[in-house]
mmCIF file of C-alpha atoms in Angstrom:
data_model
loop_
_atom_site.group_PDB
_atom_site.id
_atom_site.type_symbol
_atom_site.label_atom_id
_atom_site.label_comp_id
_atom_site.label_asym_id
_atom_site.label_seq_id
_atom_site.Cartn_x
_atom_site.Cartn_y
_atom_site.Cartn_z
ATOM 1 C CA UNK A 1 -0.775 22.452 16.069
ATOM 2 C CA UNK A 2 -3.573 20.741 14.189
ATOM 3 C CA UNK A 3 -4.053 21.362 10.494
ATOM 4 C CA UNK A 4 -7.074 23.122 9.174
ATOM 5 C CA UNK A 5 -9.136 21.414 6.507
ATOM 6 C CA UNK A 6 -7.695 21.646 3.043
ATOM 7 C CA UNK A 7 -4.272 22.520 4.166
ATOM 8 C CA UNK A 8 -1.083 21.008 2.825
ATOM 9 C CA UNK A 9 -0.154 19.520 -0.580
ATOM 10 C CA UNK A 10 -2.318 17.013 -2.481
ATOM 11 C CA UNK A 11 -0.782 13.599 -1.947
ATOM 12 C CA UNK A 12 -2.054 10.388 -3.536
ATOM 13 C CA UNK A 13 -0.842 7.208 -1.887
ATOM 14 C CA UNK A 14 -1.245 3.868 -3.710
ATOM 15 C CA UNK A 15 -0.934 0.475 -2.157
ATOM 16 C CA UNK A 16 -2.452 -1.633 0.649
ATOM 17 C CA UNK A 17 -1.566 -3.663 3.713
ATOM 18 C CA UNK A 18 -0.057 -2.629 6.962
ATOM 19 C CA UNK A 19 2.667 -0.416 5.377
ATOM 20 C CA UNK A 20 0.206 1.917 3.733
ATOM 21 C CA UNK A 21 -1.879 2.451 6.887
ATOM 22 C CA UNK A 22 1.174 3.214 8.969
ATOM 23 C CA UNK A 23 2.327 5.917 6.503
ATOM 24 C CA UNK A 24 -1.126 7.480 6.430
ATOM 25 C CA UNK A 25 -1.010 7.955 10.259
ATOM 26 C CA UNK A 26 2.115 10.013 9.795
ATOM 27 C CA UNK A 27 1.179 11.849 6.641
ATOM 28 C CA UNK A 28 -1.992 13.274 8.079
ATOM 29 C CA UNK A 29 0.230 15.272 10.555
ATOM 30 C CA UNK A 30 1.483 17.203 7.438
ATOM 31 C CA UNK A 31 -1.438 17.570 5.100
ATOM 32 C CA UNK A 32 -5.241 17.038 5.088
ATOM 33 C CA UNK A 33 -5.272 16.595 1.334
ATOM 34 C CA UNK A 34 -4.697 12.831 1.147
ATOM 35 C CA UNK A 35 -6.214 10.280 -1.168
ATOM 36 C CA UNK A 36 -5.362 6.635 -0.446
ATOM 37 C CA UNK A 37 -6.071 4.263 -3.373
ATOM 38 C CA UNK A 38 -6.240 0.777 -1.886
ATOM 39 C CA UNK A 39 -5.995 -2.645 -3.392
ATOM 40 C CA UNK A 40 -9.100 -4.879 -3.216
ATOM 41 C CA UNK A 41 -7.407 -7.948 -4.472
ATOM 42 C CA UNK A 42 -6.945 -9.690 -1.112
ATOM 43 C CA UNK A 43 -8.931 -12.953 -0.726
ATOM 44 C CA UNK A 44 -7.617 -14.266 2.713
ATOM 45 C CA UNK A 45 -8.455 -13.930 6.324
ATOM 46 C CA UNK A 46 -11.592 -12.222 7.528
ATOM 47 C CA UNK A 47 -11.915 -10.185 4.358
ATOM 48 C CA UNK A 48 -11.852 -13.297 2.267
ATOM 49 C CA UNK A 49 -14.659 -14.892 4.273
ATOM 50 C CA UNK A 50 -16.895 -11.760 3.753
ATOM 51 C CA UNK A 51 -15.900 -11.609 0.003
ATOM 52 C CA UNK A 52 -17.075 -15.262 -0.442
ATOM 53 C CA UNK A 53 -20.043 -15.216 1.904
ATOM 54 C CA UNK A 54 -21.518 -11.872 0.935
ATOM 55 C CA UNK A 55 -20.161 -11.316 -2.638
ATOM 56 C CA UNK A 56 -18.648 -8.070 -1.603
ATOM 57 C CA UNK A 57 -15.204 -6.594 -2.186
ATOM 58 C CA UNK A 58 -12.656 -7.290 0.641
ATOM 59 C CA UNK A 59 -12.733 -4.577 3.256
ATOM 60 C CA UNK A 60 -9.571 -5.342 5.320
ATOM 61 C CA UNK A 61 -7.009 -2.955 3.827
ATOM 62 C CA UNK A 62 -9.748 -0.346 3.343
ATOM 63 C CA UNK A 63 -10.667 -0.517 6.956
ATOM 64 C CA UNK A 64 -7.003 -0.137 8.078
ATOM 65 C CA UNK A 65 -6.666 2.946 6.012
ATOM 66 C CA UNK A 66 -9.841 4.598 7.125
ATOM 67 C CA UNK A 67 -8.804 4.015 10.713
ATOM 68 C CA UNK A 68 -5.348 5.374 10.133
ATOM 69 C CA UNK A 69 -6.992 8.678 8.808
ATOM 70 C CA UNK A 70 -9.847 8.693 11.375
ATOM 71 C CA UNK A 71 -10.403 11.582 13.787
ATOM 72 C CA UNK A 72 -12.375 9.655 16.334
ATOM 73 C CA UNK A 73 -12.442 8.594 19.953
ATOM 74 C CA UNK A 74 -9.927 5.887 20.975
ATOM 75 C CA UNK A 75 -12.753 3.653 22.123
ATOM 76 C CA UNK A 76 -14.294 3.670 18.680
ATOM 77 C CA UNK A 77 -10.857 2.889 17.166
ATOM 78 C CA UNK A 78 -10.513 -0.081 19.510
ATOM 79 C CA UNK A 79 -14.093 -1.138 18.626
ATOM 80 C CA UNK A 80 -13.458 -1.207 14.950
ATOM 81 C CA UNK A 81 -10.123 -3.020 15.466
ATOM 82 C CA UNK A 82 -11.642 -5.621 17.712
ATOM 83 C CA UNK A 83 -11.438 -9.159 16.551
ATOM 84 C CA UNK A 84 -13.795 -11.891 17.761
ATOM 85 C CA UNK A 85 -12.011 -14.786 19.455
ATOM 86 C CA UNK A 86 -14.779 -17.367 19.668
ATOM 87 C CA UNK A 87 -17.762 -18.695 17.741
ATOM 88 C CA UNK A 88 -18.729 -18.349 14.151
ATOM 89 C CA UNK A 89 -17.164 -14.821 14.005
ATOM 90 C CA UNK A 90 -13.809 -16.016 15.279
ATOM 91 C CA UNK A 91 -10.989 -14.022 13.597
ATOM 92 C CA UNK A 92 -13.314 -11.512 12.008
ATOM 93 C CA UNK A 93 -12.863 -7.829 12.866
ATOM 94 C CA UNK A 94 -15.781 -5.573 13.912
ATOM 95 C CA UNK A 95 -14.581 -2.916 11.425
ATOM 96 C CA UNK A 96 -14.905 -5.405 8.498
ATOM 97 C CA UNK A 97 -18.564 -6.297 9.606
ATOM 98 C CA UNK A 98 -19.226 -2.543 9.991
ATOM 99 C CA UNK A 99 -18.291 -2.016 6.261
ATOM 100 C CA UNK A 100 -20.174 -5.049 5.239
ATOM 101 C CA UNK A 101 -23.291 -3.676 6.890
ATOM 102 C CA UNK A 102 -22.799 -0.293 5.138
ATOM 103 C CA UNK A 103 -22.436 -2.319 1.900
ATOM 104 C CA UNK A 104 -25.826 -3.899 2.463
ATOM 105 C CA UNK A 105 -27.420 -0.635 3.571
ATOM 106 C CA UNK A 106 -26.262 1.371 0.492
ATOM 107 C CA UNK A 107 -25.941 -1.494 -1.980
ATOM 108 C CA UNK A 108 -22.529 -0.177 -3.125
ATOM 109 C CA UNK A 109 -19.060 -0.859 -1.879
ATOM 110 C CA UNK A 110 -17.994 2.642 -3.060
ATOM 111 C CA UNK A 111 -20.773 4.194 -1.043
ATOM 112 C CA UNK A 112 -20.022 1.939 1.934
ATOM 113 C CA UNK A 113 -16.467 3.245 2.086
ATOM 114 C CA UNK A 114 -17.589 6.816 1.721
ATOM 115 C CA UNK A 115 -20.154 6.622 4.391
ATOM 116 C CA UNK A 116 -17.795 4.800 6.773
ATOM 117 C CA UNK A 117 -15.290 7.519 6.147
ATOM 118 C CA UNK A 118 -17.911 10.169 6.988
ATOM 119 C CA UNK A 119 -18.944 8.396 10.218
ATOM 120 C CA UNK A 120 -15.278 8.429 11.400
ATOM 121 C CA UNK A 121 -14.575 11.890 10.083
ATOM 122 C CA UNK A 122 -11.372 11.015 8.236
ATOM 123 C CA UNK A 123 -8.665 13.319 6.980
ATOM 124 C CA UNK A 124 -8.687 13.011 3.257
ATOM 125 C CA UNK A 125 -10.220 10.116 1.166
ATOM 126 C CA UNK A 126 -9.868 6.337 1.103
ATOM 127 C CA UNK A 127 -10.846 4.737 -2.256
ATOM 128 C CA UNK A 128 -10.900 1.277 -3.499
ATOM 129 C CA UNK A 129 -8.744 0.721 -6.530
ATOM 130 C CA UNK A 130 -11.722 -0.411 -8.445
ATOM 131 C CA UNK A 131 -15.320 -1.566 -7.537
ATOM 132 C CA UNK A 132 -15.062 -4.587 -9.874
ATOM 133 C CA UNK A 133 -14.578 -8.045 -8.399
ATOM 134 C CA UNK A 134 -11.139 -9.131 -9.337
ATOM 135 C CA UNK A 135 -8.757 -12.040 -8.687
ATOM 136 C CA UNK A 136 -5.045 -11.642 -8.530
ATOM 137 C CA UNK A 137 -2.864 -14.219 -10.455
ATOM 138 C CA UNK A 138 0.898 -14.805 -10.358
ATOM 139 C CA UNK A 139 2.946 -16.415 -13.031
ATOM 140 C CA UNK A 140 6.121 -17.913 -11.568
ATOM 141 C CA UNK A 141 9.506 -18.191 -13.344
ATOM 142 C CA UNK A 142 8.793 -21.986 -13.600
ATOM 143 C CA UNK A 143 5.710 -21.232 -15.663
ATOM 144 C CA UNK A 144 3.292 -22.077 -13.005
ATOM 145 C CA UNK A 145 0.064 -19.908 -12.702
ATOM 146 C CA UNK A 146 -1.313 -19.328 -9.108
ATOM 147 C CA UNK A 147 -4.809 -17.830 -8.523
ATOM 148 C CA UNK A 148 -5.538 -15.811 -5.404
ATOM 149 C CA UNK A 149 -3.575 -13.256 -3.502
ATOM 150 C CA UNK A 150 -3.389 -15.345 -0.357
ATOM 151 C CA UNK A 151 -2.140 -18.483 -2.215
ATOM 152 C CA UNK A 152 0.843 -16.737 -4.044
ATOM 153 C CA UNK A 153 3.298 -16.558 -1.091
ATOM 154 C CA UNK A 154 2.462 -20.146 -0.120
ATOM 155 C CA UNK A 155 3.152 -21.536 -3.582
ATOM 156 C CA UNK A 156 6.374 -19.440 -4.049
ATOM 157 C CA UNK A 157 7.732 -20.830 -0.794
ATOM 158 C CA UNK A 158 6.611 -24.455 -1.716
ATOM 159 C CA UNK A 159 8.076 -24.348 -5.225
ATOM 160 C CA UNK A 160 11.037 -22.134 -4.575
ATOM 161 C CA UNK A 161 10.303 -20.274 -7.880
ATOM 162 C CA UNK A 162 10.186 -16.508 -8.059
ATOM 163 C CA UNK A 163 7.279 -14.455 -9.235
ATOM 164 C CA UNK A 164 7.662 -13.471 -12.857
ATOM 165 C CA UNK A 165 4.651 -11.163 -13.033
ATOM 166 C CA UNK A 166 1.180 -10.754 -11.562
ATOM 167 C CA UNK A 167 -2.060 -9.895 -13.492
ATOM 168 C CA UNK A 168 -5.869 -9.915 -12.835
ATOM 169 C CA UNK A 169 -8.720 -11.801 -14.466
ATOM 170 C CA UNK A 170 -11.017 -8.954 -15.149
ATOM 171 C CA UNK A 171 -10.199 -7.032 -18.371
ATOM 172 C CA UNK A 172 -13.086 -4.646 -17.889
ATOM 173 C CA UNK A 173 -12.027 -3.335 -14.443
ATOM 174 C CA UNK A 174 -11.412 0.398 -14.218
ATOM 175 C CA UNK A 175 -10.342 2.811 -11.425
ATOM 176 C CA UNK A 176 -12.893 5.061 -9.688
ATOM 177 C CA UNK A 177 -13.412 8.559 -11.219
ATOM 178 C CA UNK A 178 -12.472 10.016 -7.824
ATOM 179 C CA UNK A 179 -9.180 8.252 -7.900
ATOM 180 C CA UNK A 180 -8.403 9.545 -11.564
ATOM 181 C CA UNK A 181 -9.327 13.100 -10.420
ATOM 182 C CA UNK A 182 -7.036 12.785 -7.383
ATOM 183 C CA UNK A 183 -4.133 11.637 -9.582
ATOM 184 C CA UNK A 184 -4.707 14.466 -12.002
ATOM 185 C CA UNK A 185 -4.382 17.238 -9.426
ATOM 186 C CA UNK A 186 -1.834 15.515 -7.176
ATOM 187 C CA UNK A 187 1.372 17.271 -6.016
ATOM 188 C CA UNK A 188 2.954 13.935 -5.231
ATOM 189 C CA UNK A 189 2.104 10.303 -6.059
ATOM 190 C CA UNK A 190 3.445 7.704 -3.610
ATOM 191 C CA UNK A 191 3.666 3.992 -4.330
ATOM 192 C CA UNK A 192 3.996 1.745 -1.228
ATOM 193 C CA UNK A 193 5.156 0.774 1.198
ATOM 194 C CA UNK A 194 3.552 -2.600 1.223
ATOM 195 C CA UNK A 195 3.813 -6.112 -0.166
ATOM 196 C CA UNK A 196 5.387 -5.599 -3.515
ATOM 197 C CA UNK A 197 3.256 -8.027 -5.621
ATOM 198 C CA UNK A 198 0.127 -8.356 -3.570
ATOM 199 C CA UNK A 199 -0.503 -4.801 -2.115
ATOM 200 C CA UNK A 200 1.281 -2.326 -4.455
ATOM 201 C CA UNK A 201 1.263 -4.042 -7.864
ATOM 202 C CA UNK A 202 -2.507 -4.871 -7.996
ATOM 203 C CA UNK A 203 -3.445 -1.214 -8.328
ATOM 204 C CA UNK A 204 -1.380 -1.014 -11.559
ATOM 205 C CA UNK A 205 -3.495 -3.743 -13.124
ATOM 206 C CA UNK A 206 -6.825 -1.987 -13.579
ATOM 207 C CA UNK A 207 -7.263 -0.312 -16.991
ATOM 208 C CA UNK A 208 -5.738 3.140 -17.572
ATOM 209 C CA UNK A 209 -4.265 3.329 -14.096
ATOM 210 C CA UNK A 210 -0.555 3.243 -15.333
ATOM 211 C CA UNK A 211 -1.161 5.895 -18.021
ATOM 212 C CA UNK A 212 -2.959 8.128 -15.663
ATOM 213 C CA UNK A 213 -0.077 7.981 -13.055
ATOM 214 C CA UNK A 214 2.526 8.432 -15.787
ATOM 215 C CA UNK A 215 0.826 11.362 -17.344
ATOM 216 C CA UNK A 216 0.250 13.213 -14.048
ATOM 217 C CA UNK A 217 2.412 16.190 -13.536
ATOM 218 C CA UNK A 218 3.227 15.146 -9.933
ATOM 219 C CA UNK A 219 6.585 13.438 -9.084
ATOM 220 C CA UNK A 220 6.242 9.639 -8.490
ATOM 221 C CA UNK A 221 7.960 8.062 -5.528
ATOM 222 C CA UNK A 222 8.289 4.451 -4.632
ATOM 223 C CA UNK A 223 8.965 3.603 -0.974
ATOM 224 C CA UNK A 224 10.790 0.449 -0.716
ATOM 225 C CA UNK A 225 9.996 -2.003 2.097
ATOM 226 C CA UNK A 226 12.405 -2.202 4.978
ATOM 227 C CA UNK A 227 12.552 -6.048 4.873
ATOM 228 C CA UNK A 228 12.083 -8.664 2.246
ATOM 229 C CA UNK A 229 8.816 -10.662 2.449
ATOM 230 C CA UNK A 230 9.107 -14.542 2.564
ATOM 231 C CA UNK A 231 7.177 -16.073 -0.383
ATOM 232 C CA UNK A 232 7.117 -12.808 -2.272
ATOM 233 C CA UNK A 233 10.488 -11.027 -2.451
ATOM 234 C CA UNK A 234 12.967 -13.598 -1.213
ATOM 235 C CA UNK A 235 16.554 -12.549 -1.910
ATOM 236 C CA UNK A 236 15.393 -9.208 -3.503
ATOM 237 C CA UNK A 237 17.569 -6.177 -3.205
ATOM 238 C CA UNK A 238 16.625 -2.519 -3.820
ATOM 239 C CA UNK A 239 17.048 -2.810 -7.563
ATOM 240 C CA UNK A 240 14.965 -6.015 -7.729
ATOM 241 C CA UNK A 241 12.078 -4.103 -6.029
ATOM 242 C CA UNK A 242 12.401 -1.085 -8.329
ATOM 243 C CA UNK A 243 12.710 -3.154 -11.467
ATOM 244 C CA UNK A 244 9.644 -5.209 -10.634
ATOM 245 C CA UNK A 245 7.649 -1.915 -10.275
ATOM 246 C CA UNK A 246 8.932 -0.716 -13.717
ATOM 247 C CA UNK A 247 8.365 -4.145 -15.350
ATOM 248 C CA UNK A 248 4.672 -3.838 -14.316
ATOM 249 C CA UNK A 249 4.261 -0.233 -15.445
ATOM 250 C CA UNK A 250 6.786 1.765 -17.481
ATOM 251 C CA UNK A 251 10.481 1.969 -17.458
ATOM 252 C CA UNK A 252 10.373 5.682 -16.982
ATOM 253 C CA UNK A 253 7.558 5.750 -14.362
ATOM 254 C CA UNK A 254 9.446 6.758 -11.230
ATOM 255 C CA UNK A 255 11.208 10.000 -10.223
ATOM 256 C CA UNK A 256 12.284 8.966 -6.711
ATOM 257 C CA UNK A 257 13.036 5.900 -4.622
ATOM 258 C CA UNK A 258 13.179 5.955 -0.806
ATOM 259 C CA UNK A 259 15.096 3.331 1.111
ATOM 260 C CA UNK A 260 16.038 2.846 4.679
ATOM 261 C CA UNK A 261 19.707 2.915 5.832
ATOM 262 C CA UNK A 262 19.223 2.695 9.590
ATOM 263 C CA UNK A 263 20.866 -0.450 11.121
ATOM 264 C CA UNK A 264 18.260 -2.828 12.797
ATOM 265 C CA UNK A 265 19.111 -4.035 16.250
ATOM 266 C CA UNK A 266 20.420 -7.617 16.162
ATOM 267 C CA UNK A 267 17.910 -9.022 18.594
ATOM 268 C CA UNK A 268 14.961 -7.762 16.530
ATOM 269 C CA UNK A 269 16.669 -8.652 13.151
ATOM 270 C CA UNK A 270 17.223 -12.266 14.363
ATOM 271 C CA UNK A 271 13.555 -12.801 14.745
ATOM 272 C CA UNK A 272 12.928 -11.733 11.117
ATOM 273 C CA UNK A 273 15.846 -13.609 9.693
ATOM 274 C CA UNK A 274 14.561 -16.891 11.260
ATOM 275 C CA UNK A 275 11.388 -16.409 9.222
ATOM 276 C CA UNK A 276 13.416 -15.785 6.035
ATOM 277 C CA UNK A 277 13.253 -12.015 5.906
ATOM 278 C CA UNK A 278 16.329 -9.795 5.276
ATOM 279 C CA UNK A 279 16.911 -6.004 5.222
ATOM 280 C CA UNK A 280 16.519 -4.252 1.861
ATOM 281 C CA UNK A 281 19.408 -1.878 1.601
ATOM 282 C CA UNK A 282 21.044 0.234 -1.150
ATOM 283 C CA UNK A 283 24.174 -1.733 -2.315
ATOM 284 C CA UNK A 284 27.229 -0.124 -3.885
ATOM 285 C CA UNK A 285 26.341 0.741 -7.421
ATOM 286 C CA UNK A 286 22.552 0.895 -6.887
ATOM 287 C CA UNK A 287 22.435 4.679 -6.930
ATOM 288 C CA UNK A 288 24.244 4.787 -10.276
ATOM 289 C CA UNK A 289 21.826 2.218 -11.704
ATOM 290 C CA UNK A 290 18.917 4.298 -10.549
ATOM 291 C CA UNK A 291 20.423 7.517 -11.880
ATOM 292 C CA UNK A 292 20.826 5.892 -15.238
ATOM 293 C CA UNK A 293 16.943 5.421 -15.260
ATOM 294 C CA UNK A 294 16.597 9.184 -14.167
ATOM 295 C CA UNK A 295 15.575 8.074 -10.668
ATOM 296 C CA UNK A 296 16.858 9.929 -7.606
ATOM 297 C CA UNK A 297 17.658 7.810 -4.634
ATOM 298 C CA UNK A 298 16.705 9.101 -1.202
ATOM 299 C CA UNK A 299 18.154 7.126 1.743
ATOM 300 C CA UNK A 300 17.684 7.862 5.405
ATOM 301 C CA UNK A 301 17.154 6.343 8.853
ATOM 302 C CA UNK A 302 13.536 5.406 8.575
ATOM 303 C CA UNK A 303 12.763 2.445 10.906
ATOM 304 C CA UNK A 304 10.445 2.429 14.065
ATOM 305 C CA UNK A 305 10.550 -0.725 16.175
ATOM 306 C CA UNK A 306 7.638 -1.379 18.557
ATOM 307 C CA UNK A 307 7.234 -4.722 20.372
ATOM 308 C CA UNK A 308 10.005 -6.153 18.091
ATOM 309 C CA UNK A 309 7.914 -5.248 14.963
ATOM 310 C CA UNK A 310 9.932 -3.416 12.273
ATOM 311 C CA UNK A 311 8.028 -0.643 10.612
ATOM 312 C CA UNK A 312 8.705 2.603 8.814
ATOM 313 C CA UNK A 313 8.995 5.754 10.984
ATOM 314 C CA UNK A 314 5.933 7.443 9.499
ATOM 315 C CA UNK A 315 6.852 10.835 10.742
ATOM 316 C CA UNK A 316 10.368 10.857 9.236
ATOM 317 C CA UNK A 317 9.065 9.215 6.100
ATOM 318 C CA UNK A 318 6.264 11.894 5.766
ATOM 319 C CA UNK A 319 8.841 14.637 6.217
ATOM 320 C CA UNK A 320 10.857 13.252 3.249
ATOM 321 C CA UNK A 321 7.719 13.167 1.159
ATOM 322 C CA UNK A 322 6.636 16.642 1.916
ATOM 323 C CA UNK A 323 10.221 17.840 1.322
ATOM 324 C CA UNK A 324 10.047 16.405 -2.283
ATOM 325 C CA UNK A 325 6.873 18.506 -2.827
ATOM 326 C CA UNK A 326 8.554 21.657 -1.493
ATOM 327 C CA UNK A 327 11.744 21.174 -3.440
ATOM 328 C CA UNK A 328 9.684 20.633 -6.668
ATOM 329 C CA UNK A 329 7.692 23.744 -6.042
ATOM 330 C CA UNK A 330 10.922 25.754 -5.376
ATOM 331 C CA UNK A 331 12.507 24.545 -8.591
ATOM 332 C CA UNK A 332 9.436 25.689 -10.608
#
């Protein structure tokens, strides 16, 4: 049974990358009141080319989230996901070009995203984390400073030094008013899943965002990645992921952390471990550490494997999120 408009709890999801768009596809089955606040710090691939050539914000993660929430014909989705294989447009997606055209027509990235969302009749809203042009930097534990989201994993792998912190170069960047309003009325605020330092964390770095999230009445949930990410979270366990979030925000920001406990088939796992990835699991003592920070650990079987790609099971994950809202409402 399909949901009617304005049905279900208000859920704000903050992040970027593949993980966020996968979650949104599941979440829209349980509520129509979704606001996705998406990073615009990426500077690689097709998005990076458009950012450099046209001086616009990178559309890639925005496009993926709009399509995840779209209510449109399969042919239209295939069209917007289509990537050119030859010529000057090689590697560029039609969806990115569509948003770029909207940006030119309306003279505003914010309006381009809104109008693209309207054309595709999406469930909820997709918002860029800011409309200011920002660059992401990382300071490594060896003191090295790296500029550019796409350069960070490569330099971490090259130097073997972990990321100490990430930051942006624009001190005058602010979140959109629509994003702030959505956070204020949210029933649940979700961080991730997605690349820890380059998809989730950049959203914290615009002015006032951490304070707005912290002061919101809604419970705050962090969804930990199923696997570590080479060049970004090598050797990280669950507590390392959580502590990185807290170090870039506030020690008492989170109410819940969700982690997968399902065992990954060996054949699939081997393909990831060859590339340097490892499962992120809750180790003995992790729950006690989280409890000492007043964070409740939620663990469950949460993976979905398709064509040997490990992803979150977005339906089961969405059920957990909706249950948090319901249990909070029952307790009040």
